Amino acid sequence: MAAAVGGFGGSKKLVEIFYDVVSPYSWLGFEVLCRYRQHWSIELRFRPAFLGGIMKETGNQPPAMVPKRGEYMMKDIKRMAKYYHVPMQIPKDFFGSVIRKGSLSAMRFITAVDMTQPQFLEPVSRELWMRIWFRAAEEAGLPSALAQKLLAMTSTPEVKNRLKETTEEALKYGAFGMPAVVAHVNGEAHLFFGSDRLELLGNVIGEKWLGPVPAASKPRM
């Protein structure tokens, strides 16, 4: 597990976000934490992991698999997207295009980006959330030839093992879903689940919550 960067009153605190692009709530947490890098004394570390593996190991299941919870989630996502200023559009066939299809290939692609071209990790992850997979690489500024090379890497043992290791690390912290945000304070790891615990995260690391779009911080989408 990652070492702490600092504690209260010290240097920057390390905040890790374990995420999967199949998770809309991961996108919300991802964007808001990106905005808060300008306002909180944190080192934000992106940790692409596989939600399907976490669900399997913990016996959890997607909210959409529970009818009433799925109905609520569809309404909740729209409200949260508006509140957080994230242009989230729910796919018409959410179950077929998102839940059944899964995200293993996408997360292996992101892992390959993280391993070889980490400067593109943030924009590629963002574009994938916007449901434009191959265009995601181009829109993020990744050269086409390099994108093809990274796509080819997704079937290699190195990429598969890295994604598995990151997923296992999230499980060790106690993750059971995503986003799983881990703050390191005074040598202790604090796990927060979901995109609606960021105000509490701020309190634990000694920072002030300034709303979903803090002043002078503009959404990038």
Tab-separated table of C-alpha atoms in Angstrom:
chain	number	residue	atom	x	y	z
A	1	MET	CA	0.000	0.000	0.000
A	2	ALA	CA	1.077	3.540	-0.661
A	3	ALA	CA	2.889	5.453	2.055
A	4	ALA	CA	1.483	8.605	3.569
A	5	VAL	CA	2.666	11.901	2.151
A	6	GLY	CA	1.875	13.992	5.201
A	7	GLY	CA	-0.510	14.750	8.042
A	8	PHE	CA	-2.369	17.691	9.558
A	9	GLY	CA	-0.396	20.892	9.303
A	10	GLY	CA	2.364	19.159	7.330
A	11	SER	CA	3.048	18.524	3.687
A	12	LYS	CA	0.460	17.464	1.171
A	13	LYS	CA	-1.783	14.547	2.099
A	14	LEU	CA	-2.011	11.666	-0.328
A	15	VAL	CA	-5.530	11.025	-1.630
A	16	GLU	CA	-6.048	8.034	-3.902
A	17	ILE	CA	-9.160	7.414	-5.962
A	18	PHE	CA	-9.772	3.864	-7.130
A	19	TYR	CA	-12.194	4.039	-10.042
A	20	ASP	CA	-13.758	2.209	-12.969
A	21	VAL	CA	-15.271	3.969	-15.976
A	22	VAL	CA	-18.355	1.741	-15.746
A	23	SER	CA	-19.239	3.597	-12.536
A	24	PRO	CA	-21.031	6.953	-13.010
A	25	TYR	CA	-20.435	7.834	-9.357
A	26	SER	CA	-16.714	7.297	-9.921
A	27	TRP	CA	-16.849	9.968	-12.609
A	28	LEU	CA	-18.508	12.434	-10.240
A	29	GLY	CA	-15.901	11.833	-7.527
A	30	PHE	CA	-13.078	11.970	-10.076
A	31	GLU	CA	-14.103	15.367	-11.454
A	32	VAL	CA	-14.694	16.993	-8.076
A	33	LEU	CA	-11.357	15.787	-6.688
A	34	CYS	CA	-9.638	17.110	-9.821
A	35	ARG	CA	-11.138	20.529	-9.070
A	36	TYR	CA	-10.049	20.417	-5.446
A	37	ARG	CA	-6.386	19.919	-6.309
A	38	GLN	CA	-6.299	23.714	-6.636
A	39	HIS	CA	-7.842	24.259	-3.209
A	40	TRP	CA	-6.749	21.436	-0.926
A	41	SER	CA	-3.208	20.539	0.046
A	42	ILE	CA	-3.372	17.064	-1.476
A	43	GLU	CA	-1.468	14.872	-3.867
A	44	LEU	CA	-4.227	13.267	-5.948
A	45	ARG	CA	-3.362	9.836	-7.293
A	46	PHE	CA	-5.530	8.076	-9.889
A	47	ARG	CA	-5.840	4.299	-9.373
A	48	PRO	CA	-7.738	2.607	-12.225
A	49	ALA	CA	-9.123	-0.708	-10.964
A	50	PHE	CA	-11.750	-3.285	-11.977
A	51	LEU	CA	-15.126	-2.855	-10.299
A	52	GLY	CA	-16.290	-6.292	-11.434
A	53	GLY	CA	-13.462	-7.923	-9.477
A	54	ILE	CA	-14.300	-5.953	-6.338
A	55	MET	CA	-17.983	-6.846	-6.628
A	56	LYS	CA	-17.157	-10.532	-7.006
A	57	GLU	CA	-14.731	-10.657	-4.081
A	58	THR	CA	-17.040	-8.803	-1.693
A	59	GLY	CA	-20.330	-10.406	-2.753
A	60	ASN	CA	-21.682	-7.017	-3.824
A	61	GLN	CA	-23.747	-6.343	-6.941
A	62	PRO	CA	-24.475	-3.297	-9.128
A	63	PRO	CA	-27.393	-1.130	-7.941
A	64	ALA	CA	-29.068	-1.607	-11.329
A	65	MET	CA	-29.415	-5.340	-10.562
A	66	VAL	CA	-31.871	-4.507	-7.762
A	67	PRO	CA	-35.021	-3.172	-9.531
A	68	LYS	CA	-36.091	-0.513	-7.034
A	69	ARG	CA	-32.524	0.563	-6.375
A	70	GLY	CA	-31.924	0.744	-10.106
A	71	GLU	CA	-34.965	2.999	-10.557
A	72	TYR	CA	-33.692	5.271	-7.835
A	73	MET	CA	-30.180	5.331	-9.289
A	74	MET	CA	-31.415	6.559	-12.676
A	75	LYS	CA	-33.037	9.576	-10.993
A	76	ASP	CA	-30.159	10.062	-8.604
A	77	ILE	CA	-27.537	10.163	-11.359
A	78	LYS	CA	-29.401	12.973	-13.129
A	79	ARG	CA	-29.619	15.006	-9.912
A	80	MET	CA	-26.003	14.374	-8.991
A	81	ALA	CA	-24.784	15.222	-12.510
A	82	LYS	CA	-26.586	18.568	-12.336
A	83	TYR	CA	-25.303	19.286	-8.829
A	84	TYR	CA	-21.700	18.412	-9.654
A	85	HIS	CA	-21.771	20.086	-13.094
A	86	VAL	CA	-20.798	16.906	-14.935
A	87	PRO	CA	-22.439	16.359	-18.374
A	88	MET	CA	-23.541	12.807	-17.674
A	89	GLN	CA	-25.977	11.178	-20.079
A	90	ILE	CA	-27.442	7.807	-19.135
A	91	PRO	CA	-27.218	5.329	-22.065
A	92	LYS	CA	-30.619	4.293	-23.410
A	93	ASP	CA	-29.780	0.610	-22.931
A	94	PHE	CA	-27.971	1.057	-19.614
A	95	PHE	CA	-28.196	-2.610	-18.620
A	96	GLY	CA	-27.051	-3.946	-21.986
A	97	SER	CA	-24.418	-1.366	-22.879
A	98	VAL	CA	-22.942	-0.850	-19.421
A	99	ILE	CA	-23.787	-3.574	-16.906
A	100	ARG	CA	-23.777	-6.638	-19.175
A	101	LYS	CA	-20.889	-5.475	-21.369
A	102	GLY	CA	-18.681	-4.677	-18.395
A	103	SER	CA	-15.492	-2.653	-18.333
A	104	LEU	CA	-12.597	-5.118	-18.228
A	105	SER	CA	-11.273	-4.176	-21.690
A	106	ALA	CA	-11.651	-0.455	-20.988
A	107	MET	CA	-9.869	-0.695	-17.659
A	108	ARG	CA	-7.027	-2.704	-19.195
A	109	PHE	CA	-6.671	0.037	-21.794
A	110	ILE	CA	-6.556	2.714	-19.077
A	111	THR	CA	-4.052	0.611	-17.145
A	112	ALA	CA	-1.821	0.429	-20.238
A	113	VAL	CA	-2.032	4.226	-20.473
A	114	ASP	CA	-1.129	4.535	-16.787
A	115	MET	CA	1.872	2.225	-17.194
A	116	THR	CA	3.350	3.818	-20.314
A	117	GLN	CA	1.843	7.282	-20.865
A	118	PRO	CA	0.678	8.471	-17.413
A	119	GLN	CA	0.373	12.081	-18.576
A	120	PHE	CA	-2.661	10.965	-20.580
A	121	LEU	CA	-4.318	9.028	-17.743
A	122	GLU	CA	-6.616	11.817	-16.576
A	123	PRO	CA	-7.903	12.982	-19.997
A	124	VAL	CA	-8.279	9.445	-21.377
A	125	SER	CA	-10.252	8.350	-18.302
A	126	ARG	CA	-12.477	11.414	-18.667
A	127	GLU	CA	-13.165	10.777	-22.328
A	128	LEU	CA	-13.955	7.129	-21.686
A	129	TRP	CA	-16.576	8.204	-19.181
A	130	MET	CA	-18.077	10.258	-21.970
A	131	ARG	CA	-18.689	6.956	-23.780
A	132	ILE	CA	-16.396	7.559	-26.770
A	133	TRP	CA	-13.843	4.801	-26.366
A	134	PHE	CA	-11.470	4.912	-29.339
A	135	ARG	CA	-12.135	8.601	-29.935
A	136	ALA	CA	-11.273	9.021	-26.273
A	137	ALA	CA	-7.608	8.573	-27.058
A	138	GLU	CA	-7.723	11.087	-29.911
A	139	GLU	CA	-9.747	13.667	-27.978
A	140	ALA	CA	-7.286	13.418	-25.096
A	141	GLY	CA	-4.392	14.206	-27.426
A	142	LEU	CA	-3.012	10.675	-27.661
A	143	PRO	CA	-1.480	10.048	-31.131
A	144	SER	CA	-3.362	7.422	-33.145
A	145	ALA	CA	-0.344	5.133	-33.581
A	146	LEU	CA	0.319	5.198	-29.856
A	147	ALA	CA	-3.340	4.502	-29.117
A	148	GLN	CA	-3.176	1.399	-31.320
A	149	LYS	CA	-0.065	0.259	-29.468
A	150	LEU	CA	-1.790	0.709	-26.116
A	151	LEU	CA	-4.858	-1.179	-27.315
A	152	ALA	CA	-2.558	-4.062	-28.286
A	153	MET	CA	-1.053	-3.983	-24.782
A	154	THR	CA	-4.404	-4.714	-23.134
A	155	SER	CA	-3.974	-8.463	-23.709
A	156	THR	CA	-0.462	-8.653	-22.243
A	157	PRO	CA	0.243	-10.286	-18.861
A	158	GLU	CA	1.879	-7.070	-17.614
A	159	VAL	CA	-1.275	-4.992	-18.059
A	160	LYS	CA	-3.572	-7.726	-16.774
A	161	ASN	CA	-1.415	-8.188	-13.666
A	162	ARG	CA	-1.208	-4.442	-12.959
A	163	LEU	CA	-5.004	-4.078	-13.093
A	164	LYS	CA	-5.394	-7.135	-10.869
A	165	GLU	CA	-2.860	-5.805	-8.357
A	166	THR	CA	-4.527	-2.383	-8.167
A	167	THR	CA	-7.925	-4.018	-7.686
A	168	GLU	CA	-6.501	-6.197	-4.897
A	169	GLU	CA	-4.999	-3.108	-3.264
A	170	ALA	CA	-8.407	-1.435	-3.234
A	171	LEU	CA	-9.841	-4.567	-1.600
A	172	LYS	CA	-7.120	-4.447	1.098
A	173	TYR	CA	-8.224	-0.923	1.974
A	174	GLY	CA	-11.755	-2.295	2.423
A	175	ALA	CA	-13.324	-1.260	-0.887
A	176	PHE	CA	-16.617	-2.908	-1.806
A	177	GLY	CA	-17.638	-0.573	-4.636
A	178	MET	CA	-16.469	2.538	-6.481
A	179	PRO	CA	-15.352	5.185	-6.248
A	180	ALA	CA	-13.190	4.170	-3.317
A	181	VAL	CA	-11.237	7.189	-2.074
A	182	VAL	CA	-8.376	6.598	0.353
A	183	ALA	CA	-6.850	9.483	2.308
A	184	HIS	CA	-3.545	8.988	4.093
A	185	VAL	CA	-3.311	11.041	7.282
A	186	ASN	CA	-0.671	10.605	9.972
A	187	GLY	CA	0.214	7.145	8.735
A	188	GLU	CA	-3.402	5.966	8.735
A	189	ALA	CA	-5.495	5.150	5.661
A	190	HIS	CA	-9.096	6.413	5.678
A	191	LEU	CA	-11.526	4.833	3.197
A	192	PHE	CA	-14.469	6.795	1.798
A	193	PHE	CA	-17.034	5.160	-0.491
A	194	GLY	CA	-19.000	7.123	-3.051
A	195	SER	CA	-18.986	10.603	-4.546
A	196	ASP	CA	-21.098	12.050	-1.722
A	197	ARG	CA	-18.471	11.691	1.030
A	198	LEU	CA	-16.053	14.341	-0.218
A	199	GLU	CA	-17.209	16.873	2.367
A	200	LEU	CA	-16.345	14.346	5.067
A	201	LEU	CA	-13.025	13.653	3.328
A	202	GLY	CA	-12.183	17.351	3.609
A	203	ASN	CA	-12.936	17.296	7.315
A	204	VAL	CA	-10.668	14.302	7.920
A	205	ILE	CA	-7.717	15.803	6.057
A	206	GLY	CA	-8.227	19.219	7.642
A	207	GLU	CA	-9.527	21.019	4.549
A	208	LYS	CA	-12.689	23.052	3.943
A	209	TRP	CA	-15.454	21.832	1.650
A	210	LEU	CA	-16.354	24.615	-0.796
A	211	GLY	CA	-19.145	22.912	-2.730
A	212	PRO	CA	-19.033	20.832	-5.920
A	213	VAL	CA	-17.462	23.638	-7.975
A	214	PRO	CA	-15.202	25.714	-5.718
A	215	ALA	CA	-14.580	29.338	-6.697
A	216	ALA	CA	-12.138	29.867	-9.565
A	217	SER	CA	-12.400	26.191	-10.490
A	218	LYS	CA	-14.178	25.527	-13.773
A	219	PRO	CA	-15.368	22.116	-14.946
A	220	ARG	CA	-13.171	20.793	-17.765
A	221	MET	CA	-15.865	19.032	-19.791
